[in-house]
């Protein structure tokens, strides 16, 4: 096998964001761009020789081309084996499972998550380590450093590999195993959940819709819900992954999964609805006439964990990202277990999961998961909710109501201002930072600010420190107002403002969050000066 050392020059924009490197497809299509980044990843893993690499993506445009390049580079960079999902497909949680299941050194997941796909849209690459989780902060820094000093990359020459059937072949000294992308993951779900109880639910009067949004979860959902659990045909919709996701935006929220939301919130609603995102790690849960906020979802799942066989002994601890509401903290206190607050990004849960300090974790950004993999897991969350419904025989609305009555309700909403000019967004954050010293003690939005800071996190397992993770205003009554810039966008900047208010009065638990949080919403707009600095009168997305 011929191996070529190709001279190349560094690109200055290869710093990974919240979750890997995400750019427009046209950026990745520049000569040497993809190759440079892959070589930087490989160089950052010096012990890779002879080891196994898991490879797959969410099927978006450019997935298949990138896989051919990565196979050639893996063969030239001494990997012993690549395990590839048939058709180049793997959901993010399935890739995480395969890394752990087959003892791989790591995995490359080709996805820009919920961002749209197509020739003018987004592509992305994430590297996950041997625990199956996203690259740590230090590894991410090392990849970035390598990308800035790169002068060449190594690539083998061989014809395009046929990736659409399961097979094992040798590529020089490297073995390529092409496997069913679904089977191992579906088997894992069958070990975690009580599939006979779930079958009984789904084969009865209970009606469910799962919208795969033409992204990666289609084949997984068909196998699990319709084939293994026997739900009626048509339970899974938009099940075929398409390179452009059917022109949609596979982000499971009320704006982008509108058809499903309209169905569940309309007059003909089934009992339960759910959706996942481009790469299958996010989830949205809806009951008849009701939306479950991701923060509440984490709290409800934690409170009911014992009804799922894999967690019947109870949870070790729980964690949430800083902007996620404190609902799960209240559950943890009542269960007498540890709870942690981490920066945004699933990678921050990895050490806590590996150390056995937590069992469940989640984020307001529609992510929920457990120690079964090291990624958030959309279908796992759906199966967990179905398990609660099967065991309690209550509706989603009843479960939420009872939860709020017992623990109180954390009213919550996130307002996103997408595609802002970067300098305006930076000016907003700088303006907020400048106010941090004068805000404590002020009475605003009907309450007193107790603490105003820029969130810092010290990892309780390895002591590593992460600073500047978002501006927080903490009020004396438990309310919070948080500001941060997204680390996952590919054009301009996205300002996220998170609002939270804790309500214990049982007569005030079923209000419209936008109304109930009005004062905090107005204060967030005012303090960030978003309208003044960007001209935007309203957020792009409200969740
Ligand atoms: C990624 C990360 C999540 C994070 C989310 C939003 O999710 O894995 O941990 O919460 O982005 O991040 P940001 O607020 O910086 O845009 P995904 O589903 O996009 O991979």
PDB file of N, CA and C and ligand atoms in Angstrom, residues 17-19 22 92 111-115 126 134 277 279 281-282 321 343-347 349 363-367 375-376 414 484-489 494 496 498, ligand 1:
ATOM      1  N   UNK A  17     -15.152  23.759  19.116  1.00  0.00           N
ATOM      2  CA  UNK A  17     -16.047  24.518  19.991  1.00  0.00           C
ATOM      3  C   UNK A  17     -16.602  23.638  21.102  1.00  0.00           C
ATOM      4  N   UNK A  18     -17.859  23.898  21.500  1.00  0.00           N
ATOM      5  CA  UNK A  18     -18.463  23.124  22.595  1.00  0.00           C
ATOM      6  C   UNK A  18     -18.400  21.632  22.293  1.00  0.00           C
ATOM      7  N   UNK A  19     -18.544  21.276  21.031  1.00  0.00           N
ATOM      8  CA  UNK A  19     -18.613  19.853  20.693  1.00  0.00           C
ATOM      9  C   UNK A  19     -17.951  19.599  19.337  1.00  0.00           C
ATOM     10  N   UNK A  22     -17.016  22.425  14.022  1.00  0.00           N
ATOM     11  CA  UNK A  22     -18.196  22.578  13.155  1.00  0.00           C
ATOM     12  C   UNK A  22     -17.974  23.756  12.221  1.00  0.00           C
ATOM     13  N   UNK A  92     -24.493   9.371  17.532  1.00  0.00           N
ATOM     14  CA  UNK A  92     -23.462   9.707  18.528  1.00  0.00           C
ATOM     15  C   UNK A  92     -23.515   8.760  19.731  1.00  0.00           C
ATOM     16  N   UNK A 111     -20.486  14.769  12.408  1.00  0.00           N
ATOM     17  CA  UNK A 111     -21.801  15.364  12.614  1.00  0.00           C
ATOM     18  C   UNK A 111     -21.655  16.813  13.019  1.00  0.00           C
ATOM     19  N   UNK A 112     -22.620  17.619  12.638  1.00  0.00           N
ATOM     20  CA  UNK A 112     -22.740  18.959  13.204  1.00  0.00           C
ATOM     21  C   UNK A 112     -24.037  18.997  14.006  1.00  0.00           C
ATOM     22  N   UNK A 113     -24.363  17.815  14.571  1.00  0.00           N
ATOM     23  CA  UNK A 113     -25.498  17.695  15.477  1.00  0.00           C
ATOM     24  C   UNK A 113     -26.807  18.167  14.850  1.00  0.00           C
ATOM     25  N   UNK A 114     -27.428  19.149  15.491  1.00  0.00           N
ATOM     26  CA  UNK A 114     -28.755  19.614  15.066  1.00  0.00           C
ATOM     27  C   UNK A 114     -28.655  20.669  13.967  1.00  0.00           C
ATOM     28  N   UNK A 115     -27.460  21.085  13.594  1.00  0.00           N
ATOM     29  CA  UNK A 115     -27.344  22.118  12.556  1.00  0.00           C
ATOM     30  C   UNK A 115     -27.790  21.542  11.208  1.00  0.00           C
ATOM     31  N   UNK A 126     -16.192  15.188  15.578  1.00  0.00           N
ATOM     32  CA  UNK A 126     -15.913  15.112  17.011  1.00  0.00           C
ATOM     33  C   UNK A 126     -14.998  13.918  17.238  1.00  0.00           C
ATOM     34  N   UNK A 134     -16.790  12.677  24.783  1.00  0.00           N
ATOM     35  CA  UNK A 134     -16.119  13.715  24.003  1.00  0.00           C
ATOM     36  C   UNK A 134     -14.726  14.007  24.548  1.00  0.00           C
ATOM     37  N   UNK A 277     -32.360  14.584  17.463  1.00  0.00           N
ATOM     38  CA  UNK A 277     -31.714  15.550  16.566  1.00  0.00           C
ATOM     39  C   UNK A 277     -30.894  14.853  15.483  1.00  0.00           C
ATOM     40  N   UNK A 279     -27.810  13.878  15.082  1.00  0.00           N
ATOM     41  CA  UNK A 279     -26.927  12.755  15.409  1.00  0.00           C
ATOM     42  C   UNK A 279     -27.450  11.889  16.546  1.00  0.00           C
ATOM     43  N   UNK A 281     -28.339  12.459  19.744  1.00  0.00           N
ATOM     44  CA  UNK A 281     -28.052  12.565  21.179  1.00  0.00           C
ATOM     45  C   UNK A 281     -29.052  13.446  21.927  1.00  0.00           C
ATOM     46  N   UNK A 282     -29.772  14.316  21.233  1.00  0.00           N
ATOM     47  CA  UNK A 282     -30.757  15.159  21.923  1.00  0.00           C
ATOM     48  C   UNK A 282     -32.125  14.496  21.930  1.00  0.00           C
ATOM     49  N   UNK A 321     -25.666  20.786  33.649  1.00  0.00           N
ATOM     50  CA  UNK A 321     -24.831  21.915  33.265  1.00  0.00           C
ATOM     51  C   UNK A 321     -25.345  23.162  33.975  1.00  0.00           C
ATOM     52  N   UNK A 343     -19.879  23.103  33.632  1.00  0.00           N
ATOM     53  CA  UNK A 343     -20.072  24.018  32.498  1.00  0.00           C
ATOM     54  C   UNK A 343     -20.860  23.331  31.375  1.00  0.00           C
ATOM     55  N   UNK A 344     -21.336  24.105  30.422  1.00  0.00           N
ATOM     56  CA  UNK A 344     -22.032  23.544  29.260  1.00  0.00           C
ATOM     57  C   UNK A 344     -21.081  22.661  28.457  1.00  0.00           C
ATOM     58  N   UNK A 345     -21.565  21.499  28.035  1.00  0.00           N
ATOM     59  CA  UNK A 345     -20.732  20.584  27.244  1.00  0.00           C
ATOM     60  C   UNK A 345     -20.695  19.224  27.921  1.00  0.00           C
ATOM     61  N   UNK A 346     -21.063  18.186  27.153  1.00  0.00           N
ATOM     62  CA  UNK A 346     -21.160  16.848  27.759  1.00  0.00           C
ATOM     63  C   UNK A 346     -19.819  16.370  28.276  1.00  0.00           C
ATOM     64  N   UNK A 347     -18.727  16.881  27.698  1.00  0.00           N
ATOM     65  CA  UNK A 347     -17.398  16.411  28.109  1.00  0.00           C
ATOM     66  C   UNK A 347     -17.170  16.607  29.608  1.00  0.00           C
ATOM     67  N   UNK A 349     -19.142  15.957  31.992  1.00  0.00           N
ATOM     68  CA  UNK A 349     -19.732  14.892  32.808  1.00  0.00           C
ATOM     69  C   UNK A 349     -18.840  13.644  32.855  1.00  0.00           C
ATOM     70  N   UNK A 363     -28.752  18.333  30.373  1.00  0.00           N
ATOM     71  CA  UNK A 363     -28.574  19.741  30.041  1.00  0.00           C
ATOM     72  C   UNK A 363     -29.882  20.313  29.525  1.00  0.00           C
ATOM     73  N   UNK A 364     -30.000  21.614  29.704  1.00  0.00           N
ATOM     74  CA  UNK A 364     -31.198  22.299  29.214  1.00  0.00           C
ATOM     75  C   UNK A 364     -31.312  22.217  27.688  1.00  0.00           C
ATOM     76  N   UNK A 365     -30.193  21.979  27.020  1.00  0.00           N
ATOM     77  CA  UNK A 365     -30.165  21.956  25.554  1.00  0.00           C
ATOM     78  C   UNK A 365     -30.655  20.610  25.020  1.00  0.00           C
ATOM     79  N   UNK A 366     -31.676  20.050  25.657  1.00  0.00           N
ATOM     80  CA  UNK A 366     -32.347  18.831  25.192  1.00  0.00           C
ATOM     81  C   UNK A 366     -31.435  17.609  25.245  1.00  0.00           C
ATOM     82  N   UNK A 367     -30.572  17.570  26.259  1.00  0.00           N
ATOM     83  CA  UNK A 367     -29.688  16.425  26.422  1.00  0.00           C
ATOM     84  C   UNK A 367     -29.933  15.738  27.758  1.00  0.00           C
ATOM     85  N   UNK A 375     -22.192   9.892  26.271  1.00  0.00           N
ATOM     86  CA  UNK A 375     -22.808  10.944  25.470  1.00  0.00           C
ATOM     87  C   UNK A 375     -24.242  11.076  25.950  1.00  0.00           C
ATOM     88  N   UNK A 376     -24.862  12.191  25.647  1.00  0.00           N
ATOM     89  CA  UNK A 376     -26.294  12.239  25.877  1.00  0.00           C
ATOM     90  C   UNK A 376     -26.956  11.311  24.865  1.00  0.00           C
ATOM     91  N   UNK A 414     -35.332  29.632  27.789  1.00  0.00           N
ATOM     92  CA  UNK A 414     -34.087  30.106  27.180  1.00  0.00           C
ATOM     93  C   UNK A 414     -34.442  30.893  25.930  1.00  0.00           C
ATOM     94  N   UNK A 484     -24.701  33.545  28.077  1.00  0.00           N
ATOM     95  CA  UNK A 484     -23.464  33.021  27.496  1.00  0.00           C
ATOM     96  C   UNK A 484     -23.578  32.992  25.978  1.00  0.00           C
ATOM     97  N   UNK A 485     -22.413  32.893  25.337  1.00  0.00           N
ATOM     98  CA  UNK A 485     -22.399  32.763  23.889  1.00  0.00           C
ATOM     99  C   UNK A 485     -22.279  31.286  23.548  1.00  0.00           C
ATOM    100  N   UNK A 486     -23.059  30.852  22.565  1.00  0.00           N
ATOM    101  CA  UNK A 486     -23.014  29.452  22.136  1.00  0.00           C
ATOM    102  C   UNK A 486     -21.635  29.114  21.578  1.00  0.00           C
ATOM    103  N   UNK A 487     -21.234  27.847  21.786  1.00  0.00           N
ATOM    104  CA  UNK A 487     -19.979  27.366  21.201  1.00  0.00           C
ATOM    105  C   UNK A 487     -20.229  26.380  20.079  1.00  0.00           C
ATOM    106  N   UNK A 488     -21.441  26.380  19.502  1.00  0.00           N
ATOM    107  CA  UNK A 488     -21.737  25.396  18.455  1.00  0.00           C
ATOM    108  C   UNK A 488     -22.188  26.005  17.128  1.00  0.00           C
ATOM    109  N   UNK A 489     -22.361  27.297  17.062  1.00  0.00           N
ATOM    110  CA  UNK A 489     -22.833  27.912  15.814  1.00  0.00           C
ATOM    111  C   UNK A 489     -21.732  27.944  14.776  1.00  0.00           C
ATOM    112  N   UNK A 494     -24.185  33.419  18.659  1.00  0.00           N
ATOM    113  CA  UNK A 494     -25.518  33.233  19.234  1.00  0.00           C
ATOM    114  C   UNK A 494     -25.463  33.574  20.713  1.00  0.00           C
ATOM    115  N   UNK A 496     -27.234  33.365  24.232  1.00  0.00           N
ATOM    116  CA  UNK A 496     -28.285  32.619  24.925  1.00  0.00           C
ATOM    117  C   UNK A 496     -28.541  33.302  26.269  1.00  0.00           C
ATOM    118  N   UNK A 498     -30.734  32.650  29.705  1.00  0.00           N
ATOM    119  CA  UNK A 498     -31.471  31.602  30.413  1.00  0.00           C
ATOM    120  C   UNK A 498     -32.152  32.237  31.640  1.00  0.00           C
TER     121      UNK A 498
HETATM  122  C1  LIG B   1     -23.592  20.370  22.201  1.00  0.00           C
HETATM  123  C2  LIG B   1     -22.969  19.882  23.466  1.00  0.00           C
HETATM  124  C3  LIG B   1     -23.870  20.136  24.632  1.00  0.00           C
HETATM  125  C4  LIG B   1     -24.262  21.594  24.683  1.00  0.00           C
HETATM  126  C5  LIG B   1     -24.871  22.006  23.362  1.00  0.00           C
HETATM  127  C6  LIG B   1     -25.143  23.499  23.271  1.00  0.00           C
HETATM  128  O1  LIG B   1     -24.704  19.596  21.905  1.00  0.00           O
HETATM  129  O2  LIG B   1     -22.704  18.506  23.399  1.00  0.00           O
HETATM  130  O3  LIG B   1     -23.196  19.759  25.793  1.00  0.00           O
HETATM  131  O4  LIG B   1     -25.171  21.818  25.713  1.00  0.00           O
HETATM  132  O5  LIG B   1     -23.981  21.707  22.322  1.00  0.00           O
HETATM  133  O6  LIG B   1     -23.950  24.171  23.368  1.00  0.00           O
HETATM  134  P1  LIG B   1     -23.877  25.727  23.077  1.00  0.00           P
HETATM  135  O7  LIG B   1     -24.837  26.349  24.053  1.00  0.00           O
HETATM  136  O8  LIG B   1     -22.451  26.081  23.323  1.00  0.00           O
HETATM  137  O9  LIG B   1     -24.349  25.947  21.660  1.00  0.00           O
HETATM  138  P2  LIG B   1     -24.902  19.009  20.443  1.00  0.00           P
HETATM  139  O10 LIG B   1     -26.180  18.239  20.520  1.00  0.00           O
HETATM  140  O11 LIG B   1     -24.970  20.217  19.561  1.00  0.00           O
HETATM  141  O12 LIG B   1     -23.688  18.181  20.192  1.00  0.00           O
END
